[in-house]
């Protein structure tokens, strides 16, 4: 399974991603893991293929995300290959368990996954894979 990471510097950069894992990172440590699976990362409801999907963080959150990004936070979007996308819940649980964050409180039972990280890999992951 492969995740190709992209660092987003603005809310707008991240809005159109769907079928992804995302990481809000602060001080090069995971702050919050999430997924935009049957939704876009941001924006209002709009068409995607034959369905309509909403934004996980609709535009009402844009000021909050922009503020965090302008004052030290980082936002990474992880695009998943087909195998990883078909197991997105397991991938999210694995990342939350392997790279613990400050804000994800649920403790999930996860199965060991062999994930390949490519692209602009979050600094909180690089320290463990290098």
Tab-separated table of N, CA and C in Angstrom:
chain	number	residue	atom	x	y	z
A	1	UNK	N	0.846	-1.179	0.000
A	1	UNK	CA	0.000	0.000	0.000
A	1	UNK	C	0.886	1.234	0.000
A	2	UNK	N	0.408	2.260	-0.706
A	2	UNK	CA	1.221	3.465	-0.847
A	2	UNK	C	0.406	4.713	-0.535
A	3	UNK	N	1.050	5.634	0.170
A	3	UNK	CA	0.501	6.967	0.419
A	3	UNK	C	1.456	7.967	-0.213
A	4	UNK	N	0.921	8.830	-1.060
A	4	UNK	CA	1.714	9.910	-1.641
A	4	UNK	C	1.272	11.201	-0.965
A	5	UNK	N	2.196	11.780	-0.215
A	5	UNK	CA	1.901	12.944	0.613
A	5	UNK	C	2.105	14.243	-0.152
A	6	UNK	N	1.248	15.211	0.144
A	6	UNK	CA	1.333	16.554	-0.405
A	6	UNK	C	1.120	17.531	0.738
A	7	UNK	N	2.058	18.468	0.899
A	7	UNK	CA	1.877	19.496	1.919
A	7	UNK	C	1.043	20.619	1.319
A	8	UNK	N	0.012	21.013	2.034
A	8	UNK	CA	-0.859	22.103	1.591
A	8	UNK	C	-0.578	23.330	2.450
A	9	UNK	N	-0.385	24.456	1.806
A	9	UNK	CA	-0.033	25.686	2.512
A	9	UNK	C	-1.229	26.600	2.748
A	10	UNK	N	-2.366	26.291	2.105
A	10	UNK	CA	-3.579	27.065	2.316
A	10	UNK	C	-4.770	26.103	2.349
A	11	UNK	N	-5.869	26.599	2.881
A	11	UNK	CA	-7.118	25.845	2.884
A	11	UNK	C	-7.521	25.504	1.459
A	12	UNK	N	-7.404	26.477	0.563
A	12	UNK	CA	-7.789	26.264	-0.830
A	12	UNK	C	-6.979	25.146	-1.482
A	13	UNK	N	-5.682	25.043	-1.137
A	13	UNK	CA	-4.844	23.968	-1.686
A	13	UNK	C	-5.431	22.588	-1.392
A	14	UNK	N	-6.078	22.440	-0.248
A	14	UNK	CA	-6.540	21.129	0.216
A	14	UNK	C	-7.990	20.816	-0.156
A	15	UNK	N	-8.769	21.817	-0.520
A	15	UNK	CA	-10.222	21.660	-0.661
A	15	UNK	C	-10.675	20.527	-1.572
A	16	UNK	N	-10.062	20.329	-2.696
A	16	UNK	CA	-10.596	19.390	-3.689
A	16	UNK	C	-10.126	17.947	-3.532
A	17	UNK	N	-9.348	17.655	-2.524
A	17	UNK	CA	-8.918	16.274	-2.312
A	17	UNK	C	-10.062	15.450	-1.740
A	18	UNK	N	-10.177	14.225	-2.219
A	18	UNK	CA	-11.164	13.280	-1.711
A	18	UNK	C	-10.547	11.885	-1.737
A	19	UNK	N	-11.024	11.018	-0.863
A	19	UNK	CA	-10.454	9.674	-0.769
A	19	UNK	C	-9.042	9.720	-0.219
A	20	UNK	N	-8.840	10.553	0.809
A	20	UNK	CA	-7.499	10.793	1.338
A	20	UNK	C	-7.465	10.677	2.858
A	21	UNK	N	-6.249	10.536	3.345
A	21	UNK	CA	-5.930	10.670	4.760
A	21	UNK	C	-5.306	12.057	4.905
A	22	UNK	N	-5.567	12.728	6.014
A	22	UNK	CA	-4.896	14.013	6.225
A	22	UNK	C	-4.309	14.065	7.620
A	23	UNK	N	-3.300	14.912	7.753
A	23	UNK	CA	-2.626	15.101	9.029
A	23	UNK	C	-2.449	16.588	9.279
A	24	UNK	N	-2.974	17.037	10.423
A	24	UNK	CA	-2.641	18.359	10.931
A	24	UNK	C	-1.431	18.119	11.840
A	25	UNK	N	-0.342	18.783	11.531
A	25	UNK	CA	0.906	18.573	12.278
A	25	UNK	C	1.312	19.894	12.928
A	26	UNK	N	1.809	19.800	14.163
A	26	UNK	CA	2.255	20.982	14.884
A	26	UNK	C	3.601	20.663	15.529
A	27	UNK	N	4.568	21.549	15.363
A	27	UNK	CA	5.918	21.329	15.909
A	27	UNK	C	6.495	19.985	15.466
A	28	UNK	N	6.232	19.637	14.206
A	28	UNK	CA	6.726	18.390	13.604
A	28	UNK	C	6.246	17.149	14.343
A	29	UNK	N	5.065	17.262	14.990
A	29	UNK	CA	4.436	16.136	15.671
A	29	UNK	C	2.993	16.037	15.203
A	30	UNK	N	2.454	14.824	15.111
A	30	UNK	CA	1.048	14.690	14.725
A	30	UNK	C	0.150	15.397	15.728
A	31	UNK	N	-0.766	16.201	15.220
A	31	UNK	CA	-1.733	16.876	16.076
A	31	UNK	C	-3.121	16.251	15.907
A	32	UNK	N	-3.496	15.948	14.649
A	32	UNK	CA	-4.789	15.306	14.402
A	32	UNK	C	-4.764	14.569	13.074
A	33	UNK	N	-5.149	13.292	13.103
A	33	UNK	CA	-5.312	12.463	11.896
A	33	UNK	C	-6.778	12.422	11.518
A	34	UNK	N	-7.052	12.404	10.219
A	34	UNK	CA	-8.423	12.256	9.762
A	34	UNK	C	-8.466	11.713	8.347
A	35	UNK	N	-9.667	11.556	7.855
A	35	UNK	CA	-9.839	11.078	6.488
A	35	UNK	C	-10.977	11.848	5.837
A	36	UNK	N	-10.861	12.032	4.558
A	36	UNK	CA	-11.941	12.578	3.732
A	36	UNK	C	-12.212	11.489	2.708
A	37	UNK	N	-13.084	10.574	3.071
A	37	UNK	CA	-13.305	9.401	2.238
A	37	UNK	C	-14.470	9.619	1.282
A	38	UNK	N	-15.646	9.785	1.812
A	38	UNK	CA	-16.814	10.056	0.980
A	38	UNK	C	-17.165	11.533	1.058
A	39	UNK	N	-16.145	12.344	1.098
A	39	UNK	CA	-16.288	13.790	1.163
A	39	UNK	C	-15.046	14.411	0.545
A	40	UNK	N	-15.154	15.700	0.271
A	40	UNK	CA	-13.966	16.473	-0.085
A	40	UNK	C	-13.318	16.920	1.209
A	41	UNK	N	-12.051	17.339	1.167
A	41	UNK	CA	-11.444	17.876	2.376
A	41	UNK	C	-12.173	19.159	2.777
A	42	UNK	N	-12.429	20.046	1.820
A	42	UNK	CA	-13.040	21.334	2.153
A	42	UNK	C	-14.078	21.782	1.160
A	43	UNK	N	-14.661	22.943	1.445
A	43	UNK	CA	-15.653	23.529	0.564
A	43	UNK	C	-17.063	23.041	0.874
A	44	UNK	N	-17.991	23.492	0.043
A	44	UNK	CA	-19.389	23.116	0.201
A	44	UNK	C	-19.724	21.909	-0.660
A	45	UNK	N	-20.935	21.426	-0.518
A	45	UNK	CA	-21.370	20.261	-1.292
A	45	UNK	C	-21.259	20.554	-2.788
A	46	UNK	N	-20.727	19.580	-3.521
A	46	UNK	CA	-20.595	19.705	-4.967
A	46	UNK	C	-20.517	18.321	-5.576
A	47	UNK	N	-20.599	18.289	-6.866
A	47	UNK	CA	-20.638	17.025	-7.590
A	47	UNK	C	-19.239	16.420	-7.708
A	48	UNK	N	-19.182	15.126	-7.548
A	48	UNK	CA	-17.961	14.367	-7.781
A	48	UNK	C	-18.382	13.096	-8.497
A	49	UNK	N	-17.919	12.940	-9.731
A	49	UNK	CA	-18.380	11.846	-10.577
A	49	UNK	C	-19.902	11.914	-10.671
A	50	UNK	N	-20.606	10.907	-10.207
A	50	UNK	CA	-22.068	10.918	-10.318
A	50	UNK	C	-22.752	11.275	-8.998
A	51	UNK	N	-21.984	11.485	-7.940
A	51	UNK	CA	-22.550	11.777	-6.620
A	51	UNK	C	-22.252	13.203	-6.200
A	52	UNK	N	-22.986	13.648	-5.189
A	52	UNK	CA	-22.669	14.913	-4.546
A	52	UNK	C	-22.003	14.597	-3.221
A	53	UNK	N	-20.952	15.352	-2.906
A	53	UNK	CA	-20.252	15.163	-1.634
A	53	UNK	C	-20.056	16.520	-0.970
A	54	UNK	N	-20.043	16.510	0.337
A	54	UNK	CA	-19.793	17.716	1.119
A	54	UNK	C	-18.313	17.809	1.459
A	55	UNK	N	-17.926	18.963	1.973
A	55	UNK	CA	-16.568	19.134	2.468
A	55	UNK	C	-16.468	18.678	3.906
A	56	UNK	N	-15.435	17.941	4.230
A	56	UNK	CA	-15.189	17.525	5.620
A	56	UNK	C	-15.044	18.759	6.498
A	57	UNK	N	-14.304	19.747	5.991
A	57	UNK	CA	-14.175	21.057	6.625
A	57	UNK	C	-14.792	22.061	5.654
A	58	UNK	N	-16.099	22.350	5.804
A	58	UNK	CA	-16.723	23.282	4.868
A	58	UNK	C	-16.082	24.657	4.996
A	59	UNK	N	-16.470	25.581	4.150
A	59	UNK	CA	-15.783	26.872	4.095
A	59	UNK	C	-15.884	27.657	5.401
A	60	UNK	N	-16.806	27.298	6.275
A	60	UNK	CA	-16.881	27.936	7.585
A	60	UNK	C	-15.661	27.654	8.452
A	61	UNK	N	-14.910	26.613	8.118
A	61	UNK	CA	-13.684	26.282	8.839
A	61	UNK	C	-12.448	26.930	8.217
A	62	UNK	N	-12.596	27.575	7.074
A	62	UNK	CA	-11.415	28.078	6.361
A	62	UNK	C	-10.599	29.042	7.205
A	63	UNK	N	-11.246	29.933	7.947
A	63	UNK	CA	-10.493	30.896	8.767
A	63	UNK	C	-9.677	30.187	9.839
A	64	UNK	N	-10.219	29.115	10.384
A	64	UNK	CA	-9.523	28.375	11.441
A	64	UNK	C	-8.295	27.655	10.876
A	65	UNK	N	-8.489	26.981	9.758
A	65	UNK	CA	-7.373	26.256	9.140
A	65	UNK	C	-6.317	27.231	8.645
A	66	UNK	N	-6.729	28.319	8.007
A	66	UNK	CA	-5.764	29.340	7.551
A	66	UNK	C	-4.979	29.910	8.723
A	67	UNK	N	-5.671	30.201	9.814
A	67	UNK	CA	-4.993	30.737	10.994
A	67	UNK	C	-3.949	29.779	11.529
A	68	UNK	N	-4.291	28.505	11.612
A	68	UNK	CA	-3.331	27.502	12.089
A	68	UNK	C	-2.131	27.415	11.149
A	69	UNK	N	-2.393	27.396	9.843
A	69	UNK	CA	-1.298	27.281	8.875
A	69	UNK	C	-0.394	28.504	8.897
A	70	UNK	N	-0.938	29.662	9.161
A	70	UNK	CA	-0.140	30.891	9.201
A	70	UNK	C	0.651	31.044	10.492
A	71	UNK	N	0.304	30.237	11.502
A	71	UNK	CA	0.955	30.391	12.803
A	71	UNK	C	1.609	29.104	13.297
A	72	UNK	N	2.157	28.327	12.350
A	72	UNK	CA	3.019	27.227	12.738
A	72	UNK	C	2.551	25.821	12.438
A	73	UNK	N	1.296	25.630	12.130
A	73	UNK	CA	0.815	24.279	11.829
A	73	UNK	C	1.168	23.906	10.392
A	74	UNK	N	1.152	22.618	10.122
A	74	UNK	CA	1.313	22.098	8.762
A	74	UNK	C	0.130	21.191	8.467
A	75	UNK	N	-0.255	21.143	7.206
A	75	UNK	CA	-1.339	20.283	6.769
A	75	UNK	C	-0.834	19.415	5.640
A	76	UNK	N	-0.950	18.100	5.820
A	76	UNK	CA	-0.528	17.140	4.808
A	76	UNK	C	-1.733	16.326	4.359
A	77	UNK	N	-1.825	16.143	3.050
A	77	UNK	CA	-2.858	15.304	2.450
A	77	UNK	C	-2.156	14.066	1.907
A	78	UNK	N	-2.658	12.892	2.250
A	78	UNK	CA	-2.099	11.635	1.778
A	78	UNK	C	-3.010	10.987	0.756
A	79	UNK	N	-2.572	11.005	-0.511
A	79	UNK	CA	-3.343	10.330	-1.557
A	79	UNK	C	-3.019	8.843	-1.504
A	80	UNK	N	-4.045	8.024	-1.542
A	80	UNK	CA	-3.897	6.587	-1.361
A	80	UNK	C	-3.966	5.861	-2.695
A	81	UNK	N	-3.116	4.842	-2.843
A	81	UNK	CA	-3.272	3.988	-4.018
A	81	UNK	C	-4.545	3.155	-3.826
A	82	UNK	N	-4.926	2.409	-4.834
A	82	UNK	CA	-6.192	1.666	-4.810
A	82	UNK	C	-6.277	0.707	-3.629
A	83	UNK	N	-5.206	0.000	-3.357
A	83	UNK	CA	-5.215	-0.954	-2.241
A	83	UNK	C	-5.426	-0.232	-0.907
A	84	UNK	N	-4.728	0.868	-0.703
A	84	UNK	CA	-4.872	1.624	0.542
A	84	UNK	C	-6.258	2.264	0.642
A	85	UNK	N	-6.772	2.776	-0.476
A	85	UNK	CA	-8.096	3.394	-0.463
A	85	UNK	C	-9.170	2.371	-0.096
A	86	UNK	N	-9.019	1.148	-0.561
A	86	UNK	CA	-9.972	0.098	-0.215
A	86	UNK	C	-9.905	-0.286	1.255
A	87	UNK	N	-8.824	0.122	1.940
A	87	UNK	CA	-8.646	-0.166	3.373
A	87	UNK	C	-8.456	1.131	4.156
A	88	UNK	N	-9.123	2.211	3.747
A	88	UNK	CA	-8.866	3.532	4.326
A	88	UNK	C	-9.066	3.561	5.844
A	89	UNK	N	-10.057	2.844	6.372
A	89	UNK	CA	-10.266	2.830	7.824
A	89	UNK	C	-9.086	2.177	8.532
A	90	UNK	N	-8.589	1.074	7.985
A	90	UNK	CA	-7.428	0.406	8.572
A	90	UNK	C	-6.183	1.287	8.472
A	91	UNK	N	-6.025	1.981	7.354
A	91	UNK	CA	-4.874	2.879	7.185
A	91	UNK	C	-4.940	3.998	8.218
A	92	UNK	N	-6.107	4.608	8.376
A	92	UNK	CA	-6.256	5.685	9.369
A	92	UNK	C	-5.939	5.166	10.774
A	93	UNK	N	-6.497	4.023	11.140
A	93	UNK	CA	-6.251	3.454	12.470
A	93	UNK	C	-4.774	3.140	12.670
A	94	UNK	N	-4.140	2.600	11.647
A	94	UNK	CA	-2.716	2.277	11.737
A	94	UNK	C	-1.886	3.542	11.960
A	95	UNK	N	-2.166	4.590	11.194
A	95	UNK	CA	-1.402	5.834	11.341
A	95	UNK	C	-1.623	6.453	12.719
A	96	UNK	N	-2.872	6.454	13.193
A	96	UNK	CA	-3.158	7.012	14.527
A	96	UNK	C	-2.450	6.222	15.623
A	97	UNK	N	-2.354	4.928	15.455
A	97	UNK	CA	-1.716	4.088	16.472
A	97	UNK	C	-0.196	4.148	16.378
A	98	UNK	N	0.344	4.205	15.172
A	98	UNK	CA	1.785	4.192	14.976
A	98	UNK	C	2.411	5.545	15.240
A	99	UNK	N	1.725	6.609	14.824
A	99	UNK	CA	2.225	7.981	14.993
A	99	UNK	C	1.187	8.728	15.821
A	100	UNK	N	1.194	8.464	17.122
A	100	UNK	CA	0.168	8.981	18.025
A	100	UNK	C	0.085	10.501	17.953
A	101	UNK	N	-1.145	10.993	18.017
A	101	UNK	CA	-1.374	12.427	17.955
A	101	UNK	C	-1.929	12.923	19.278
A	102	UNK	N	-1.864	14.225	19.423
A	102	UNK	CA	-2.365	14.844	20.638
A	102	UNK	C	-3.890	14.809	20.711
A	103	UNK	N	-4.569	14.955	19.586
A	103	UNK	CA	-6.017	15.132	19.601
A	103	UNK	C	-6.847	13.904	19.261
A	104	UNK	N	-6.293	12.883	18.629
A	104	UNK	CA	-7.070	11.673	18.367
A	104	UNK	C	-7.121	10.873	19.655
A	105	UNK	N	-8.305	10.709	20.165
A	105	UNK	CA	-8.449	10.045	21.458
A	105	UNK	C	-8.813	8.576	21.354
A	106	UNK	N	-9.407	8.177	20.221
A	106	UNK	CA	-9.838	6.789	20.146
A	106	UNK	C	-8.625	5.864	20.030
A	107	UNK	N	-8.668	4.823	20.794
A	107	UNK	CA	-7.627	3.805	20.755
A	107	UNK	C	-8.159	2.649	19.932
A	108	UNK	N	-7.610	2.489	18.759
A	108	UNK	CA	-8.110	1.476	17.841
A	108	UNK	C	-7.227	0.247	17.851
A	109	UNK	N	-7.857	-0.870	17.675
A	109	UNK	CA	-7.105	-2.089	17.404
A	109	UNK	C	-6.775	-2.026	15.927
A	110	UNK	N	-5.527	-2.203	15.610
A	110	UNK	CA	-5.140	-2.106	14.213
A	110	UNK	C	-4.348	-3.318	13.817
A	111	UNK	N	-4.351	-3.565	12.529
A	111	UNK	CA	-3.500	-4.633	12.029
A	111	UNK	C	-2.268	-3.984	11.427
A	112	UNK	N	-1.172	-4.681	11.515
A	112	UNK	CA	0.098	-4.184	10.973
A	112	UNK	C	-0.030	-4.030	9.466
A	113	UNK	N	0.372	-2.879	8.964
A	113	UNK	CA	0.328	-2.611	7.532
A	113	UNK	C	1.721	-2.276	7.030
A	114	UNK	N	1.974	-2.616	5.806
A	114	UNK	CA	3.232	-2.243	5.164
A	114	UNK	C	2.918	-1.070	4.247
A	115	UNK	N	3.138	0.150	4.755
A	115	UNK	CA	2.838	1.356	3.999
A	115	UNK	C	4.114	1.953	3.428
A	116	UNK	N	4.064	2.310	2.171
A	116	UNK	CA	5.147	3.022	1.512
A	116	UNK	C	4.746	4.489	1.474
A	117	UNK	N	5.611	5.356	1.992
A	117	UNK	CA	5.353	6.793	2.018
A	117	UNK	C	6.197	7.454	0.938
A	118	UNK	N	5.554	8.290	0.110
A	118	UNK	CA	6.256	9.012	-0.947
A	118	UNK	C	5.819	10.465	-0.944
A	119	UNK	N	6.512	11.288	-1.723
A	119	UNK	CA	6.136	12.690	-1.883
A	119	UNK	C	6.674	13.541	-0.751
A	120	UNK	N	5.867	14.510	-0.324
A	120	UNK	CA	6.244	15.441	0.744
A	120	UNK	C	5.821	14.837	2.088
A	121	UNK	N	6.599	13.880	2.532
A	121	UNK	CA	6.259	13.093	3.724
A	121	UNK	C	6.287	13.984	4.961
A	122	UNK	N	5.262	13.909	5.813
A	122	UNK	CA	5.254	14.701	7.046
A	122	UNK	C	6.506	14.438	7.884
A	123	UNK	N	7.006	15.504	8.486
A	123	UNK	CA	8.236	15.389	9.288
A	123	UNK	C	8.053	14.428	10.447
A	124	UNK	N	6.837	14.335	10.980
A	124	UNK	CA	6.596	13.423	12.097
A	124	UNK	C	6.684	11.960	11.678
A	125	UNK	N	6.564	11.674	10.399
A	125	UNK	CA	6.714	10.306	9.896
A	125	UNK	C	8.156	10.069	9.471
A	126	UNK	N	8.779	11.042	8.842
A	126	UNK	CA	10.154	10.888	8.355
A	126	UNK	C	11.098	10.438	9.463
A	127	UNK	N	10.936	10.991	10.643
A	127	UNK	CA	11.864	10.648	11.742
A	127	UNK	C	11.819	9.168	12.089
A	128	UNK	N	10.711	8.477	11.770
A	128	UNK	CA	10.590	7.058	12.079
A	128	UNK	C	10.997	6.146	10.932
A	129	UNK	N	10.922	6.643	9.697
A	129	UNK	CA	11.229	5.770	8.569
A	129	UNK	C	12.639	5.967	8.026
A	130	UNK	N	13.338	6.989	8.468
A	130	UNK	CA	14.722	7.210	8.013
A	130	UNK	C	15.720	6.707	9.024
